[in-house]
Amino acid sequence: MVEKSYGALKVEFERLHGFWGDGLELALRQAPDFFAGYLSMARVALGAGHLEPKVCDFVMLAASASVTHLNPEATRLHIQGALRHGATRAEISEVLQIASVLGIHAYMTGVPILLEEISSMGASIDDTFPLDEKFEKVKAGFAQERGYWSDELQSMVRTSPEFFEGYTDFSSAPWRSAALTPMVKELLYVAIDVDTTHLFESGVRIHVRNALRYGATPAQVLQVMQITSCLGMQSFLMAVPHTPAH
């Protein structure tokens, strides 16, 4: 590959991502064909134009900062990118608050298994975790604060209404401010749920539905998924500076 091609690849990466550094230089020098292949994906994901540039940064920021990813360097770079594209501190704070709710999926995955095992032992779920007035109150509170309800949440509420009530308060904080539109919020939930380090299918389905309901186009949802799919390149970029030169 000729030197001019190296330069062209660097320029294109900077144009799409807004940054460059020594680690990227090493990655490009070590595997230019692989680097070019990544850019053929990133060119579509970041250059499609269905999402404004700062929202693209928000998607990458939310995924990079989420508990299943936790990439400090990428988080820093995408905060900087979002600021360059005109994001406010309030918007960035909301992005990070949205990413922080991902821990609840430990509960959302585990509770149905607990209920299945209780049932398999012949015990009554209704006796163990009754659907009472407290359940209805917490359910109504979540629907009011978050703007939707899903029956997949029912087992979480009935097993511990107090815990879910706390989660409702925690997860509703970014919804009580208006830095990001409801549509963008839902697209960010799609990003952190569909991310390869999580792949939480039921959450993806809920939040795709919500994003479309708030006015997102299929092309915008698809672009979120494309951007998030490109984050796999972080594996290569993270490791290259630590690999032998020869």
PDB file of N, CA and C in Angstrom, residues 33-90:
ATOM      1  N   ASP A  33      -4.907  -2.759   5.484  1.00  0.00           N
ATOM      2  CA  ASP A  33      -6.061  -3.344   4.808  1.00  0.00           C
ATOM      3  C   ASP A  33      -7.221  -3.541   5.781  1.00  0.00           C
ATOM      4  N   PHE A  34      -6.894  -3.997   6.986  1.00  0.00           N
ATOM      5  CA  PHE A  34      -7.913  -4.175   8.012  1.00  0.00           C
ATOM      6  C   PHE A  34      -8.514  -2.822   8.390  1.00  0.00           C
ATOM      7  N   PHE A  35      -7.666  -1.818   8.532  1.00  0.00           N
ATOM      8  CA  PHE A  35      -8.098  -0.465   8.858  1.00  0.00           C
ATOM      9  C   PHE A  35      -9.031   0.067   7.781  1.00  0.00           C
ATOM     10  N   ALA A  36      -8.662  -0.168   6.514  1.00  0.00           N
ATOM     11  CA  ALA A  36      -9.497   0.278   5.405  1.00  0.00           C
ATOM     12  C   ALA A  36     -10.843  -0.439   5.410  1.00  0.00           C
ATOM     13  N   GLY A  37     -10.829  -1.719   5.775  1.00  0.00           N
ATOM     14  CA  GLY A  37     -12.082  -2.461   5.857  1.00  0.00           C
ATOM     15  C   GLY A  37     -13.008  -1.889   6.913  1.00  0.00           C
ATOM     16  N   TYR A  38     -12.421  -1.524   8.056  1.00  0.00           N
ATOM     17  CA  TYR A  38     -13.232  -0.879   9.095  1.00  0.00           C
ATOM     18  C   TYR A  38     -13.846   0.411   8.572  1.00  0.00           C
ATOM     19  N   LEU A  39     -13.064   1.202   7.869  1.00  0.00           N
ATOM     20  CA  LEU A  39     -13.570   2.483   7.372  1.00  0.00           C
ATOM     21  C   LEU A  39     -14.703   2.297   6.363  1.00  0.00           C
ATOM     22  N   SER A  40     -14.701   1.179   5.654  1.00  0.00           N
ATOM     23  CA  SER A  40     -15.799   0.940   4.709  1.00  0.00           C
ATOM     24  C   SER A  40     -17.120   0.751   5.446  1.00  0.00           C
ATOM     25  N   MET A  41     -17.049   0.226   6.677  1.00  0.00           N
ATOM     26  CA  MET A  41     -18.246   0.142   7.524  1.00  0.00           C
ATOM     27  C   MET A  41     -18.569   1.499   8.147  1.00  0.00           C
ATOM     28  N   ALA A  42     -17.536   2.124   8.719  1.00  0.00           N
ATOM     29  CA  ALA A  42     -17.739   3.394   9.428  1.00  0.00           C
ATOM     30  C   ALA A  42     -18.247   4.486   8.498  1.00  0.00           C
ATOM     31  N   ARG A  43     -17.842   4.416   7.240  1.00  0.00           N
ATOM     32  CA  ARG A  43     -18.281   5.412   6.259  1.00  0.00           C
ATOM     33  C   ARG A  43     -19.805   5.394   6.132  1.00  0.00           C
ATOM     34  N   VAL A  44     -20.379   4.213   6.165  1.00  0.00           N
ATOM     35  CA  VAL A  44     -21.837   4.090   6.091  1.00  0.00           C
ATOM     36  C   VAL A  44     -22.465   4.460   7.433  1.00  0.00           C
ATOM     37  N   ALA A  45     -21.919   3.902   8.521  1.00  0.00           N
ATOM     38  CA  ALA A  45     -22.518   4.086   9.839  1.00  0.00           C
ATOM     39  C   ALA A  45     -22.501   5.546  10.285  1.00  0.00           C
ATOM     40  N   LEU A  46     -21.379   6.213  10.088  1.00  0.00           N
ATOM     41  CA  LEU A  46     -21.238   7.589  10.568  1.00  0.00           C
ATOM     42  C   LEU A  46     -21.575   8.629   9.510  1.00  0.00           C
ATOM     43  N   GLY A  47     -21.592   8.221   8.265  1.00  0.00           N
ATOM     44  CA  GLY A  47     -21.815   9.190   7.201  1.00  0.00           C
ATOM     45  C   GLY A  47     -23.183   9.134   6.566  1.00  0.00           C
ATOM     46  N   ALA A  48     -24.070   8.301   7.121  1.00  0.00           N
ATOM     47  CA  ALA A  48     -25.385   8.135   6.496  1.00  0.00           C
ATOM     48  C   ALA A  48     -26.216   9.410   6.542  1.00  0.00           C
ATOM     49  N   GLY A  49     -26.032  10.194   7.586  1.00  0.00           N
ATOM     50  CA  GLY A  49     -26.728  11.474   7.665  1.00  0.00           C
ATOM     51  C   GLY A  49     -28.131  11.431   8.232  1.00  0.00           C
ATOM     52  N   HIS A  50     -28.596  10.262   8.650  1.00  0.00           N
ATOM     53  CA  HIS A  50     -29.944  10.179   9.221  1.00  0.00           C
ATOM     54  C   HIS A  50     -29.974  10.745  10.645  1.00  0.00           C
ATOM     55  N   LEU A  51     -28.837  10.689  11.322  1.00  0.00           N
ATOM     56  CA  LEU A  51     -28.696  11.253  12.656  1.00  0.00           C
ATOM     57  C   LEU A  51     -27.722  12.415  12.593  1.00  0.00           C
ATOM     58  N   GLU A  52     -27.988  13.471  13.341  1.00  0.00           N
ATOM     59  CA  GLU A  52     -27.046  14.580  13.358  1.00  0.00           C
ATOM     60  C   GLU A  52     -25.756  14.139  14.047  1.00  0.00           C
ATOM     61  N   PRO A  53     -24.626  14.782  13.718  1.00  0.00           N
ATOM     62  CA  PRO A  53     -23.329  14.326  14.226  1.00  0.00           C
ATOM     63  C   PRO A  53     -23.252  14.171  15.738  1.00  0.00           C
ATOM     64  N   LYS A  54     -23.837  15.095  16.483  1.00  0.00           N
ATOM     65  CA  LYS A  54     -23.716  14.967  17.942  1.00  0.00           C
ATOM     66  C   LYS A  54     -24.489  13.754  18.458  1.00  0.00           C
ATOM     67  N   VAL A  55     -25.573  13.374  17.781  1.00  0.00           N
ATOM     68  CA  VAL A  55     -26.305  12.183  18.197  1.00  0.00           C
ATOM     69  C   VAL A  55     -25.479  10.931  17.909  1.00  0.00           C
ATOM     70  N   CYS A  56     -24.738  10.938  16.814  1.00  0.00           N
ATOM     71  CA  CYS A  56     -23.805   9.833  16.551  1.00  0.00           C
ATOM     72  C   CYS A  56     -22.803   9.718  17.688  1.00  0.00           C
ATOM     73  N   ASP A  57     -22.278  10.848  18.158  1.00  0.00           N
ATOM     74  CA  ASP A  57     -21.371  10.833  19.298  1.00  0.00           C
ATOM     75  C   ASP A  57     -22.075  10.325  20.553  1.00  0.00           C
ATOM     76  N   PHE A  58     -23.324  10.723  20.743  1.00  0.00           N
ATOM     77  CA  PHE A  58     -24.075  10.254  21.902  1.00  0.00           C
ATOM     78  C   PHE A  58     -24.209   8.733  21.891  1.00  0.00           C
ATOM     79  N   VAL A  59     -24.472   8.168  20.712  1.00  0.00           N
ATOM     80  CA  VAL A  59     -24.609   6.712  20.596  1.00  0.00           C
ATOM     81  C   VAL A  59     -23.303   6.031  20.983  1.00  0.00           C
ATOM     82  N   MET A  60     -22.188   6.522  20.445  1.00  0.00           N
ATOM     83  CA  MET A  60     -20.893   5.922  20.765  1.00  0.00           C
ATOM     84  C   MET A  60     -20.513   6.143  22.222  1.00  0.00           C
ATOM     85  N   LEU A  61     -20.884   7.298  22.765  1.00  0.00           N
ATOM     86  CA  LEU A  61     -20.612   7.588  24.164  1.00  0.00           C
ATOM     87  C   LEU A  61     -21.398   6.665  25.080  1.00  0.00           C
ATOM     88  N   ALA A  62     -22.694   6.531  24.825  1.00  0.00           N
ATOM     89  CA  ALA A  62     -23.526   5.677  25.677  1.00  0.00           C
ATOM     90  C   ALA A  62     -23.029   4.236  25.674  1.00  0.00           C
ATOM     91  N   ALA A  63     -22.692   3.723  24.497  1.00  0.00           N
ATOM     92  CA  ALA A  63     -22.210   2.343  24.417  1.00  0.00           C
ATOM     93  C   ALA A  63     -20.848   2.186  25.089  1.00  0.00           C
ATOM     94  N   SER A  64     -19.949   3.139  24.882  1.00  0.00           N
ATOM     95  CA  SER A  64     -18.600   3.041  25.446  1.00  0.00           C
ATOM     96  C   SER A  64     -18.597   3.157  26.963  1.00  0.00           C
ATOM     97  N   ALA A  65     -19.530   3.949  27.512  1.00  0.00           N
ATOM     98  CA  ALA A  65     -19.576   4.174  28.959  1.00  0.00           C
ATOM     99  C   ALA A  65     -20.441   3.158  29.690  1.00  0.00           C
ATOM    100  N   SER A  66     -21.218   2.359  28.966  1.00  0.00           N
ATOM    101  CA  SER A  66     -22.153   1.442  29.624  1.00  0.00           C
ATOM    102  C   SER A  66     -21.403   0.393  30.436  1.00  0.00           C
ATOM    103  N   VAL A  67     -22.092  -0.192  31.409  1.00  0.00           N
ATOM    104  CA  VAL A  67     -21.458  -1.115  32.343  1.00  0.00           C
ATOM    105  C   VAL A  67     -20.931  -2.368  31.647  1.00  0.00           C
ATOM    106  N   THR A  68     -21.461  -2.706  30.478  1.00  0.00           N
ATOM    107  CA  THR A  68     -20.974  -3.878  29.754  1.00  0.00           C
ATOM    108  C   THR A  68     -19.776  -3.556  28.868  1.00  0.00           C
ATOM    109  N   HIS A  69     -19.373  -2.293  28.802  1.00  0.00           N
ATOM    110  CA  HIS A  69     -18.284  -1.880  27.910  1.00  0.00           C
ATOM    111  C   HIS A  69     -17.160  -1.202  28.692  1.00  0.00           C
ATOM    112  N   LEU A  70     -17.452  -0.089  29.339  1.00  0.00           N
ATOM    113  CA  LEU A  70     -16.530   0.616  30.230  1.00  0.00           C
ATOM    114  C   LEU A  70     -15.164   0.863  29.588  1.00  0.00           C
ATOM    115  N   ASN A  71     -15.171   1.617  28.498  1.00  0.00           N
ATOM    116  CA  ASN A  71     -13.936   1.992  27.815  1.00  0.00           C
ATOM    117  C   ASN A  71     -13.661   3.464  28.116  1.00  0.00           C
ATOM    118  N   PRO A  72     -12.773   3.756  29.087  1.00  0.00           N
ATOM    119  CA  PRO A  72     -12.563   5.157  29.500  1.00  0.00           C
ATOM    120  C   PRO A  72     -12.053   6.053  28.378  1.00  0.00           C
ATOM    121  N   GLU A  73     -11.115   5.554  27.566  1.00  0.00           N
ATOM    122  CA  GLU A  73     -10.543   6.386  26.508  1.00  0.00           C
ATOM    123  C   GLU A  73     -11.594   6.731  25.459  1.00  0.00           C
ATOM    124  N   ALA A  74     -12.372   5.734  25.046  1.00  0.00           N
ATOM    125  CA  ALA A  74     -13.427   5.997  24.064  1.00  0.00           C
ATOM    126  C   ALA A  74     -14.481   6.934  24.649  1.00  0.00           C
ATOM    127  N   THR A  75     -14.791   6.760  25.917  1.00  0.00           N
ATOM    128  CA  THR A  75     -15.752   7.650  26.571  1.00  0.00           C
ATOM    129  C   THR A  75     -15.260   9.094  26.519  1.00  0.00           C
ATOM    130  N   ARG A  76     -13.995   9.300  26.846  1.00  0.00           N
ATOM    131  CA  ARG A  76     -13.424  10.652  26.818  1.00  0.00           C
ATOM    132  C   ARG A  76     -13.474  11.233  25.413  1.00  0.00           C
ATOM    133  N   LEU A  77     -13.094  10.458  24.418  1.00  0.00           N
ATOM    134  CA  LEU A  77     -13.061  10.944  23.038  1.00  0.00           C
ATOM    135  C   LEU A  77     -14.455  11.318  22.540  1.00  0.00           C
ATOM    136  N   HIS A  78     -15.456  10.525  22.911  1.00  0.00           N
ATOM    137  CA  HIS A  78     -16.804  10.803  22.408  1.00  0.00           C
ATOM    138  C   HIS A  78     -17.475  11.933  23.181  1.00  0.00           C
ATOM    139  N   ILE A  79     -17.084  12.166  24.411  1.00  0.00           N
ATOM    140  CA  ILE A  79     -17.530  13.387  25.097  1.00  0.00           C
ATOM    141  C   ILE A  79     -16.963  14.603  24.377  1.00  0.00           C
ATOM    142  N   GLN A  80     -15.671  14.545  24.059  1.00  0.00           N
ATOM    143  CA  GLN A  80     -15.045  15.653  23.338  1.00  0.00           C
ATOM    144  C   GLN A  80     -15.699  15.854  21.973  1.00  0.00           C
ATOM    145  N   GLY A  81     -15.983  14.748  21.274  1.00  0.00           N
ATOM    146  CA  GLY A  81     -16.622  14.852  19.966  1.00  0.00           C
ATOM    147  C   GLY A  81     -17.998  15.472  20.055  1.00  0.00           C
ATOM    148  N   ALA A  82     -18.761  15.061  21.055  1.00  0.00           N
ATOM    149  CA  ALA A  82     -20.099  15.624  21.226  1.00  0.00           C
ATOM    150  C   ALA A  82     -20.031  17.121  21.510  1.00  0.00           C
ATOM    151  N   LEU A  83     -19.077  17.527  22.334  1.00  0.00           N
ATOM    152  CA  LEU A  83     -18.917  18.955  22.623  1.00  0.00           C
ATOM    153  C   LEU A  83     -18.544  19.734  21.363  1.00  0.00           C
ATOM    154  N   ARG A  84     -17.668  19.166  20.540  1.00  0.00           N
ATOM    155  CA  ARG A  84     -17.289  19.828  19.284  1.00  0.00           C
ATOM    156  C   ARG A  84     -18.496  20.005  18.374  1.00  0.00           C
ATOM    157  N   HIS A  85     -19.417  19.071  18.445  1.00  0.00           N
ATOM    158  CA  HIS A  85     -20.606  19.127  17.590  1.00  0.00           C
ATOM    159  C   HIS A  85     -21.744  19.923  18.229  1.00  0.00           C
ATOM    160  N   GLY A  86     -21.452  20.618  19.315  1.00  0.00           N
ATOM    161  CA  GLY A  86     -22.437  21.526  19.875  1.00  0.00           C
ATOM    162  C   GLY A  86     -23.254  20.992  21.025  1.00  0.00           C
ATOM    163  N   ALA A  87     -22.894  19.816  21.547  1.00  0.00           N
ATOM    164  CA  ALA A  87     -23.654  19.266  22.669  1.00  0.00           C
ATOM    165  C   ALA A  87     -23.451  20.121  23.924  1.00  0.00           C
ATOM    166  N   THR A  88     -24.456  20.151  24.761  1.00  0.00           N
ATOM    167  CA  THR A  88     -24.357  20.849  26.031  1.00  0.00           C
ATOM    168  C   THR A  88     -23.955  19.867  27.134  1.00  0.00           C
ATOM    169  N   ARG A  89     -23.500  20.407  28.254  1.00  0.00           N
ATOM    170  CA  ARG A  89     -23.160  19.560  29.395  1.00  0.00           C
ATOM    171  C   ARG A  89     -24.398  18.819  29.900  1.00  0.00           C
ATOM    172  N   ALA A  90     -25.547  19.479  29.834  1.00  0.00           N
ATOM    173  CA  ALA A  90     -26.781  18.828  30.275  1.00  0.00           C
ATOM    174  C   ALA A  90     -27.119  17.632  29.390  1.00  0.00           C
TER     175      ALA A  90
END
